[in-house]
GROMACS .gro file of C-alpha atoms in nm:
model
  363
    1MET     CA    1   0.623   8.910  29.888
    2SER     CA    2   0.358   8.722  29.728
    3LEU     CA    3   0.204   8.397  29.848
    4TYR     CA    4   0.372   8.216  29.565
    5GLN     CA    5   0.713   8.348  29.663
    6ASN     CA    6   0.628   8.228  30.017
    7LEU     CA    7   0.572   7.897  29.918
    8LEU     CA    8   0.877   7.869  29.699
    9LEU     CA    9   1.098   7.995  29.998
   10LEU     CA   10   0.937   7.738  30.217
   11THR     CA   11   0.988   7.482  29.991
   12ALA     CA   12   1.365   7.576  29.971
   13ILE     CA   13   1.403   7.588  30.329
   14SER     CA   14   1.239   7.242  30.378
   15ALA     CA   15   1.452   7.077  30.118
   16PHE     CA   16   1.765   7.258  30.295
   17LEU     CA   17   1.680   7.143  30.612
   18SER     CA   18   1.596   6.809  30.490
   19ILE     CA   19   1.960   6.776  30.331
   20ALA     CA   20   2.128   6.929  30.634
   21SER     CA   21   1.961   6.676  30.874
   22ALA     CA   22   2.026   6.359  30.629
   23CYS     CA   23   2.322   6.157  30.770
   24SER     CA   24   2.641   6.105  30.600
   25ASP     CA   25   3.015   6.060  30.688
   26GLY     CA   26   2.995   5.739  30.873
   27ARG     CA   27   2.685   5.850  31.096
   28CYS     CA   28   2.396   5.657  30.897
   29LYS     CA   29   2.240   5.398  31.146
   30LEU     CA   30   2.044   5.076  31.041
   31LEU     CA   31   1.798   5.144  30.768
   32ASP     CA   32   1.880   5.494  30.722
   33GLU     CA   33   1.854   5.628  30.359
   34CYS     CA   34   2.210   5.633  30.232
   35SER     CA   35   2.418   5.704  29.888
   36SER     CA   36   2.736   5.508  29.956
   37ASP     CA   37   2.893   5.272  30.217
   38GLY     CA   38   3.074   5.571  30.346
   39ASP     CA   39   2.753   5.731  30.491
   40CYS     CA   40   2.695   5.412  30.720
   41GLU     CA   41   2.823   5.343  31.056
   42ALA     CA   42   3.075   5.032  31.090
   43GLY     CA   43   2.903   4.732  31.053
   44LEU     CA   44   2.660   4.860  30.798
   45TYR     CA   45   2.688   4.924  30.422
   46CYS     CA   46   2.449   5.091  30.173
   47PHE     CA   47   2.231   4.842  29.988
   48ALA     CA   48   1.916   4.858  29.775
   49CYS     CA   49   1.647   4.578  29.823
   50GLN     CA   50   1.354   4.660  29.622
   51GLN     CA   51   1.128   4.405  29.798
   52GLY     CA   52   1.221   4.538  30.129
   53PHE     CA   53   1.222   4.942  30.091
   54SER     CA   54   1.283   5.222  29.828
   55GLY     CA   55   1.601   5.356  29.745
   56SER     CA   56   1.931   5.244  29.949
   57ARG     CA   57   1.966   5.223  30.297
   58CYS     CA   58   2.218   5.114  30.566
   59VAL     CA   59   2.204   4.719  30.641
   60ARG     CA   60   2.412   4.498  30.848
   61SER     CA   61   2.739   4.354  30.701
   62THR     CA   62   2.900   4.203  30.983
   63VAL     CA   63   2.838   3.947  31.270
   64THR     CA   64   2.838   4.015  31.637
   65ASN     CA   65   3.124   3.825  31.771
   66GLN     CA   66   2.959   3.607  32.060
   67PHE     CA   67   3.293   3.525  32.216
   68LYS     CA   68   3.423   3.873  32.263
   69LEU     CA   69   3.087   3.987  32.380
   70LEU     CA   70   3.002   3.741  32.625
   71ASN     CA   71   3.231   3.438  32.663
   72ASN     CA   72   3.395   3.151  32.479
   73SER     CA   73   3.377   2.926  32.822
   74LEU     CA   74   3.109   2.693  32.688
   75PRO     CA   75   3.093   2.402  32.474
   76PHE     CA   76   3.127   2.446  32.099
   77ASN     CA   77   2.781   2.340  32.016
   78LYS     CA   78   2.615   2.611  32.258
   79TYR     CA   79   2.709   2.892  31.994
   80ALA     CA   80   2.570   2.991  31.652
   81PHE     CA   81   2.764   3.065  31.334
   82LEU     CA   82   2.675   3.227  31.011
   83THR     CA   83   2.746   2.979  30.721
   84THR     CA   84   2.784   3.084  30.359
   85HIS     CA   85   2.662   2.829  30.110
   86ASN     CA   86   2.878   2.729  29.835
   87ALA     CA   87   3.110   2.985  29.979
   88TYR     CA   88   3.376   2.932  29.688
   89ALA     CA   89   3.108   3.014  29.409
   90ILE     CA   90   3.178   3.400  29.386
   91ASP     CA   91   3.072   3.652  29.168
   92GLY     CA   92   3.364   3.768  28.949
   93TYR     CA   93   3.616   3.476  29.076
   94PRO     CA   94   3.912   3.485  28.845
   95LEU     CA   95   3.889   3.227  28.565
   96HIS     CA   96   4.140   2.935  28.594
   97THR     CA   97   3.985   2.745  28.281
   98PRO     CA   98   4.063   2.822  27.919
   99VAL     CA   99   3.693   2.893  27.843
  100PRO     CA  100   3.430   3.107  28.010
  101ARG     CA  101   3.245   2.972  28.318
  102VAL     CA  102   2.888   2.904  28.260
  103THR     CA  103   2.733   2.846  28.587
  104PHE     CA  104   2.543   3.021  28.879
  105THR     CA  105   2.691   3.183  29.197
  106ASN     CA  106   2.602   3.195  29.566
  107GLN     CA  107   2.824   3.447  29.725
  108GLU     CA  108   2.974   3.789  29.632
  109ASP     CA  109   3.255   3.832  29.871
  110MET     CA  110   3.615   3.639  29.856
  111ILE     CA  111   3.684   3.405  30.122
  112THR     CA  112   3.892   3.630  30.311
  113ASP     CA  113   3.604   3.877  30.326
  114GLN     CA  114   3.347   3.613  30.418
  115LEU     CA  115   3.545   3.535  30.736
  116ASN     CA  116   3.635   3.882  30.813
  117ASN     CA  117   3.240   3.983  30.826
  118GLY     CA  118   3.183   3.697  31.069
  119ALA     CA  119   3.120   3.386  30.856
  120ARG     CA  120   3.263   3.092  31.040
  121ALA     CA  121   3.126   2.794  30.838
  122LEU     CA  122   3.190   2.760  30.483
  123MET     CA  123   2.998   2.498  30.274
  124LEU     CA  124   3.230   2.388  29.972
  125ASP     CA  125   3.196   2.138  29.687
  126THR     CA  126   3.537   1.956  29.639
  127TYR     CA  127   3.616   1.756  29.318
  128ASP     CA  128   3.907   1.590  29.156
  129PHE     CA  129   3.960   1.802  28.826
  130ASP     CA  130   4.252   1.865  28.613
  131GLY     CA  131   4.494   1.647  28.825
  132ASP     CA  132   4.400   1.850  29.138
  133VAL     CA  133   4.147   1.917  29.381
  134TRP     CA  134   3.905   2.194  29.291
  135MET     CA  135   3.619   2.399  29.393
  136CYS     CA  136   3.326   2.338  29.146
  137HIS     CA  137   2.941   2.321  29.072
  138SER     CA  138   2.890   1.965  28.893
  139PHE     CA  139   2.734   1.904  28.561
  140GLY     CA  140   2.627   1.544  28.532
  141GLY     CA  141   2.789   1.464  28.855
  142GLN     CA  142   3.130   1.580  28.716
  143CYS     CA  143   3.323   1.909  28.743
  144HIS     CA  144   3.404   2.063  28.378
  145ASP     CA  145   3.565   2.369  28.260
  146ILE     CA  146   3.255   2.583  28.233
  147THR     CA  147   3.142   2.489  28.585
  148ALA     CA  148   3.492   2.481  28.772
  149PHE     CA  149   3.593   2.785  29.002
  150GLY     CA  150   3.945   2.723  29.099
  151PRO     CA  151   4.207   2.502  29.295
  152ALA     CA  152   4.100   2.402  29.634
  153ILE     CA  153   4.435   2.511  29.750
  154ASP     CA  154   4.384   2.896  29.664
  155TYR     CA  155   4.051   2.901  29.885
  156LEU     CA  156   4.222   2.701  30.161
  157LYS     CA  157   4.538   2.929  30.201
  158GLU     CA  158   4.290   3.219  30.269
  159ILE     CA  159   4.144   3.003  30.553
  160GLU     CA  160   4.496   2.945  30.668
  161ALA     CA  161   4.575   3.312  30.644
  162PHE     CA  162   4.260   3.378  30.857
  163LEU     CA  163   4.323   3.127  31.117
  164SER     CA  164   4.693   3.249  31.152
  165ALA     CA  165   4.599   3.590  31.188
  166ASN     CA  166   4.291   3.530  31.432
  167THR     CA  167   4.421   3.299  31.699
  168GLU     CA  168   4.095   3.303  31.904
  169GLU     CA  169   3.854   3.201  31.603
  170ILE     CA  170   3.724   2.868  31.494
  171VAL     CA  171   3.643   2.793  31.122
  172THR     CA  172   3.414   2.499  31.014
  173LEU     CA  173   3.438   2.352  30.681
  174ILE     CA  174   3.119   2.135  30.555
  175LEU     CA  175   3.244   1.944  30.234
  176GLU     CA  176   3.032   1.804  29.984
  177ASP     CA  177   3.308   1.560  29.853
  178TYR     CA  178   3.361   1.423  29.527
  179VAL     CA  179   3.761   1.369  29.591
  180GLY     CA  180   3.931   1.046  29.588
  181PRO     CA  181   4.160   0.876  29.851
  182ASN     CA  182   4.394   1.073  30.018
  183GLY     CA  183   4.330   1.391  29.780
  184LEU     CA  184   4.183   1.608  30.070
  185THR     CA  185   4.443   1.514  30.320
  186LYS     CA  186   4.728   1.610  30.046
  187VAL     CA  187   4.543   1.949  29.964
  188PHE     CA  188   4.495   2.029  30.341
  189THR     CA  189   4.869   1.976  30.441
  190ASP     CA  190   4.996   2.151  30.121
  191ALA     CA  191   4.793   2.452  30.242
  192GLY     CA  192   4.925   2.445  30.603
  193LEU     CA  193   4.598   2.371  30.783
  194MET     CA  194   4.684   2.048  30.945
  195LYS     CA  195   4.838   2.231  31.232
  196TYR     CA  196   4.502   2.365  31.315
  197TRP     CA  197   4.315   2.028  31.281
  198PHE     CA  198   4.043   1.931  31.535
  199PRO     CA  199   4.070   1.560  31.573
  200VAL     CA  200   3.792   1.327  31.535
  201SER     CA  201   3.904   1.132  31.834
  202ASN     CA  202   3.786   1.459  32.039
  203MET     CA  203   3.439   1.465  31.872
  204PRO     CA  204   3.122   1.362  32.059
  205LYS     CA  205   2.967   1.021  31.970
  206ASN     CA  206   2.641   1.015  32.112
  207GLY     CA  207   2.507   1.389  32.141
  208GLU     CA  208   2.733   1.485  32.434
  209ASP     CA  209   2.872   1.821  32.453
  210TRP     CA  210   3.144   1.910  32.246
  211PRO     CA  211   3.495   2.062  32.383
  212LEU     CA  212   3.483   2.420  32.545
  213VAL     CA  213   3.552   2.660  32.278
  214SER     CA  214   3.842   2.796  32.506
  215ASP     CA  215   4.002   2.452  32.523
  216MET     CA  216   4.001   2.452  32.156
  217VAL     CA  217   4.152   2.742  32.132
  218ALA     CA  218   4.424   2.695  32.391
  219ASN     CA  219   4.500   2.372  32.198
  220ASN     CA  220   4.513   2.533  31.873
  221GLN     CA  221   4.250   2.273  31.735
  222ARG     CA  222   4.047   2.551  31.552
  223LEU     CA  223   3.961   2.393  31.231
  224LEU     CA  224   3.675   2.148  31.207
  225VAL     CA  225   3.620   1.974  30.875
  226PHE     CA  226   3.323   1.747  30.766
  227THR     CA  227   3.323   1.538  30.480
  228SER     CA  228   3.017   1.366  30.299
  229ILE     CA  229   3.195   1.049  30.254
  230GLN     CA  230   3.177   0.791  30.541
  231SER     CA  231   3.486   0.581  30.490
  232LYS     CA  232   3.713   0.899  30.512
  233GLU     CA  233   3.632   0.924  30.877
  234ALA     CA  234   3.828   0.577  30.934
  235SER     CA  235   4.084   0.631  30.656
  236GLU     CA  236   4.169   0.999  30.657
  237GLY     CA  237   4.046   1.127  31.006
  238ILE     CA  238   3.811   1.359  30.837
  239ALA     CA  239   3.483   1.349  31.018
  240TYR     CA  240   3.175   1.198  30.848
  241GLN     CA  241   2.908   1.477  30.876
  242TRP     CA  242   2.596   1.253  30.948
  243ASN     CA  243   2.778   1.103  31.236
  244TYR     CA  244   2.767   1.464  31.437
  245MET     CA  245   2.504   1.673  31.256
  246VAL     CA  246   2.163   1.694  31.180
  247GLU     CA  247   2.059   1.926  30.873
  248ASN     CA  248   1.717   2.014  30.701
  249GLN     CA  249   1.643   1.975  30.357
  250TYR     CA  250   1.842   2.245  30.124
  251GLY     CA  251   1.699   2.422  29.842
  252ASP     CA  252   1.339   2.489  29.749
  253GLY     CA  253   1.236   2.190  29.974
  254GLY     CA  254   1.384   2.369  30.279
  255MET     CA  255   1.174   2.715  30.227
  256GLN     CA  256   0.838   2.595  30.307
  257ALA     CA  257   0.701   2.812  30.568
  258GLY     CA  258   0.589   2.587  30.886
  259SER     CA  259   0.796   2.287  30.755
  260CYS     CA  260   1.148   2.180  30.841
  261PRO     CA  261   1.206   1.824  30.716
  262ASN     CA  262   1.556   1.659  30.713
  263ARG     CA  263   1.752   1.604  30.397
  264ALA     CA  264   1.780   1.243  30.300
  265GLU     CA  265   2.145   1.174  30.417
  266SER     CA  266   2.047   1.311  30.783
  267SER     CA  267   1.886   1.144  31.048
  268GLY     CA  268   1.559   1.321  31.162
  269LEU     CA  269   1.629   1.670  31.318
  270ASP     CA  270   1.509   1.558  31.657
  271ASP     CA  271   1.796   1.307  31.665
  272LYS     CA  272   1.959   1.388  31.967
  273THR     CA  273   2.252   1.159  31.962
  274LYS     CA  274   2.386   1.425  31.692
  275SER     CA  275   2.485   1.759  31.909
  276LEU     CA  276   2.523   1.993  31.611
  277VAL     CA  277   2.227   2.124  31.396
  278LEU     CA  278   2.253   2.288  31.076
  279VAL     CA  279   1.966   2.480  30.901
  280ASN     CA  280   1.962   2.569  30.522
  281TYR     CA  281   1.758   2.858  30.393
  282PHE     CA  282   1.839   2.913  30.014
  283HIS     CA  283   1.678   2.832  29.685
  284SER     CA  284   1.772   2.562  29.468
  285THR     CA  285   1.892   2.820  29.193
  286SER     CA  286   2.023   3.142  29.345
  287SER     CA  287   1.855   3.483  29.312
  288LYS     CA  288   1.994   3.796  29.387
  289GLU     CA  289   1.676   3.949  29.363
  290LYS     CA  290   1.480   3.716  29.598
  291THR     CA  291   1.782   3.668  29.863
  292CYS     CA  292   1.748   4.007  30.023
  293GLU     CA  293   1.384   3.889  30.119
  294ASP     CA  294   1.457   3.532  30.197
  295ASN     CA  295   1.747   3.649  30.433
  296SER     CA  296   1.515   3.860  30.645
  297GLY     CA  297   1.210   3.782  30.850
  298ASP     CA  298   1.137   3.447  30.654
  299LEU     CA  299   1.480   3.342  30.787
  300ILE     CA  300   1.402   3.389  31.133
  301ASN     CA  301   1.072   3.232  31.101
  302MET     CA  302   1.209   2.913  30.954
  303LEU     CA  303   1.469   2.901  31.247
  304ARG     CA  304   1.178   2.906  31.479
  305THR     CA  305   1.021   2.610  31.295
  306CYS     CA  306   1.334   2.405  31.284
  307TYR     CA  307   1.384   2.468  31.655
  308ALA     CA  308   1.067   2.296  31.705
  309ALA     CA  309   1.151   2.006  31.432
  310ALA     CA  310   1.486   1.936  31.624
  311GLY     CA  311   1.363   1.873  31.946
  312ASN     CA  312   1.362   2.218  32.093
  313ARG     CA  313   1.717   2.287  31.971
  314TRP     CA  314   1.824   2.604  31.825
  315SER     CA  315   2.052   2.573  31.512
  316ASN     CA  316   2.403   2.602  31.552
  317PHE     CA  317   2.481   2.679  31.193
  318VAL     CA  318   2.250   2.873  30.957
  319ALA     CA  319   2.346   2.857  30.580
  320VAL     CA  320   2.243   3.139  30.320
  321ASP     CA  321   2.324   3.257  29.985
  322TYR     CA  322   2.453   3.622  29.925
  323TYR     CA  323   2.495   3.650  30.301
  324LYS     CA  324   2.490   4.035  30.321
  325ARG     CA  325   2.198   4.096  30.116
  326SER     CA  326   1.894   4.153  30.347
  327GLU     CA  327   1.596   4.402  30.428
  328GLY     CA  328   1.802   4.517  30.767
  329GLY     CA  329   1.946   4.289  31.000
  330GLY     CA  330   1.935   3.973  30.774
  331PRO     CA  331   2.155   3.683  30.863
  332PHE     CA  332   2.353   3.871  31.108
  333GLN     CA  333   2.045   3.948  31.300
  334ALA     CA  334   1.953   3.575  31.264
  335VAL     CA  335   2.281   3.468  31.448
  336ASP     CA  336   2.243   3.740  31.682
  337THR     CA  337   1.892   3.579  31.773
  338LEU     CA  338   2.050   3.232  31.768
  339ASN     CA  339   2.303   3.307  32.006
  340GLY     CA  340   2.075   3.494  32.233
  341LYS     CA  341   1.868   3.213  32.265
  342LEU     CA  342   2.151   2.935  32.300
  343LEU     CA  343   2.359   3.144  32.536
  344CYS     CA  344   2.095   3.305  32.781
  345GLY     CA  345   1.740   3.259  32.653
  346CYS     CA  346   1.693   3.598  32.520
  347ASP     CA  347   1.582   3.706  32.169
  348ASP     CA  348   1.902   3.877  32.107
  349ILE     CA  349   2.263   3.821  32.221
  350HIS     CA  350   2.297   4.208  32.310
  351ALA     CA  351   2.024   4.127  32.560
  352CYS     CA  352   2.231   3.867  32.745
  353VAL     CA  353   2.339   3.970  33.082
  354ALA     CA  354   2.720   3.900  33.101
  355GLY     CA  355   2.765   3.599  33.338
  356SER     CA  356   2.382   3.544  33.378
  357THR     CA  357   2.192   3.236  33.388
  358SER     CA  358   1.927   3.147  33.125
  359GLY     CA  359   1.632   3.414  33.112
  360ALA     CA  360   1.833   3.689  33.258
  361CYS     CA  361   1.784   3.961  32.983
  362THR     CA  362   1.800   4.322  32.929
  363PRO     CA  363   1.545   4.529  32.772
   0.00000   0.00000   0.00000
């Protein structure tokens, strides 16, 4: 056999061995190359992020359930939760108006999928529109046919179905609220959500700890709703967000490395009379291409910056666009890091030793 034939044979054998050793059929691990979602292990999916790696690789698609992994016996403010920014603004959402929608989106999954994948806080923009309450982007401060997504009750019914089927889970709704008096009360009632309502009277007023998650579950008070309209706390029993939470600047102003300013409506991040901390990390105008990079190492770095700005407090909510897009662990790893820090002082919740005190970490 000639040298040329030997080289051809070796090349063929090498290619065969490479193909044979390539993972598939649900055996591909984090960052392994893949050709379809079915190649990846549970909790991963096949995704291409040109800014992070070549080709397609398995990246995370679900959150670690901190309650099931460790416990649900601590106050609510001792845990962190993945938050989807503009959770309603979904690619391909069915059209409910007579004209095509001309506006940007922020997510790719329906509300049910967001919740099933571990999102536990949803940021929603609610408007009076077409004689009802709708989810909508605004133009000139108003909802229009071209910026409307759909009636709020359709989204809220998905949330009700999730809470009904998952009796130990808690969902938080953070509303940018442009709805008139009693409109929200009516739509939440019509959606069957009032039976899960966490009452304002049970919320801490001066930075104290929240009730235990286990008690919230036992009492079936598993829906927290915050509004941006102050008067509704007294008139409708809907918590005014800024009485209980601090929040950094949203949009491009909240993405400057090394800086974590508060948004105008929020008191300073280091105001410890508010026991919940929300960190936003998304551009003013959403970009799928940028998001896989934004949702990775830069996000973790910002959480550390905001920890210092918040008086050495880790955030409870981390809000992102296109939550499944990342270079690997993404927002899911960010939430694992936050829960590790909050629950045991470790860099990852998987390093926490069950029942340990802070600082007891496994390798």
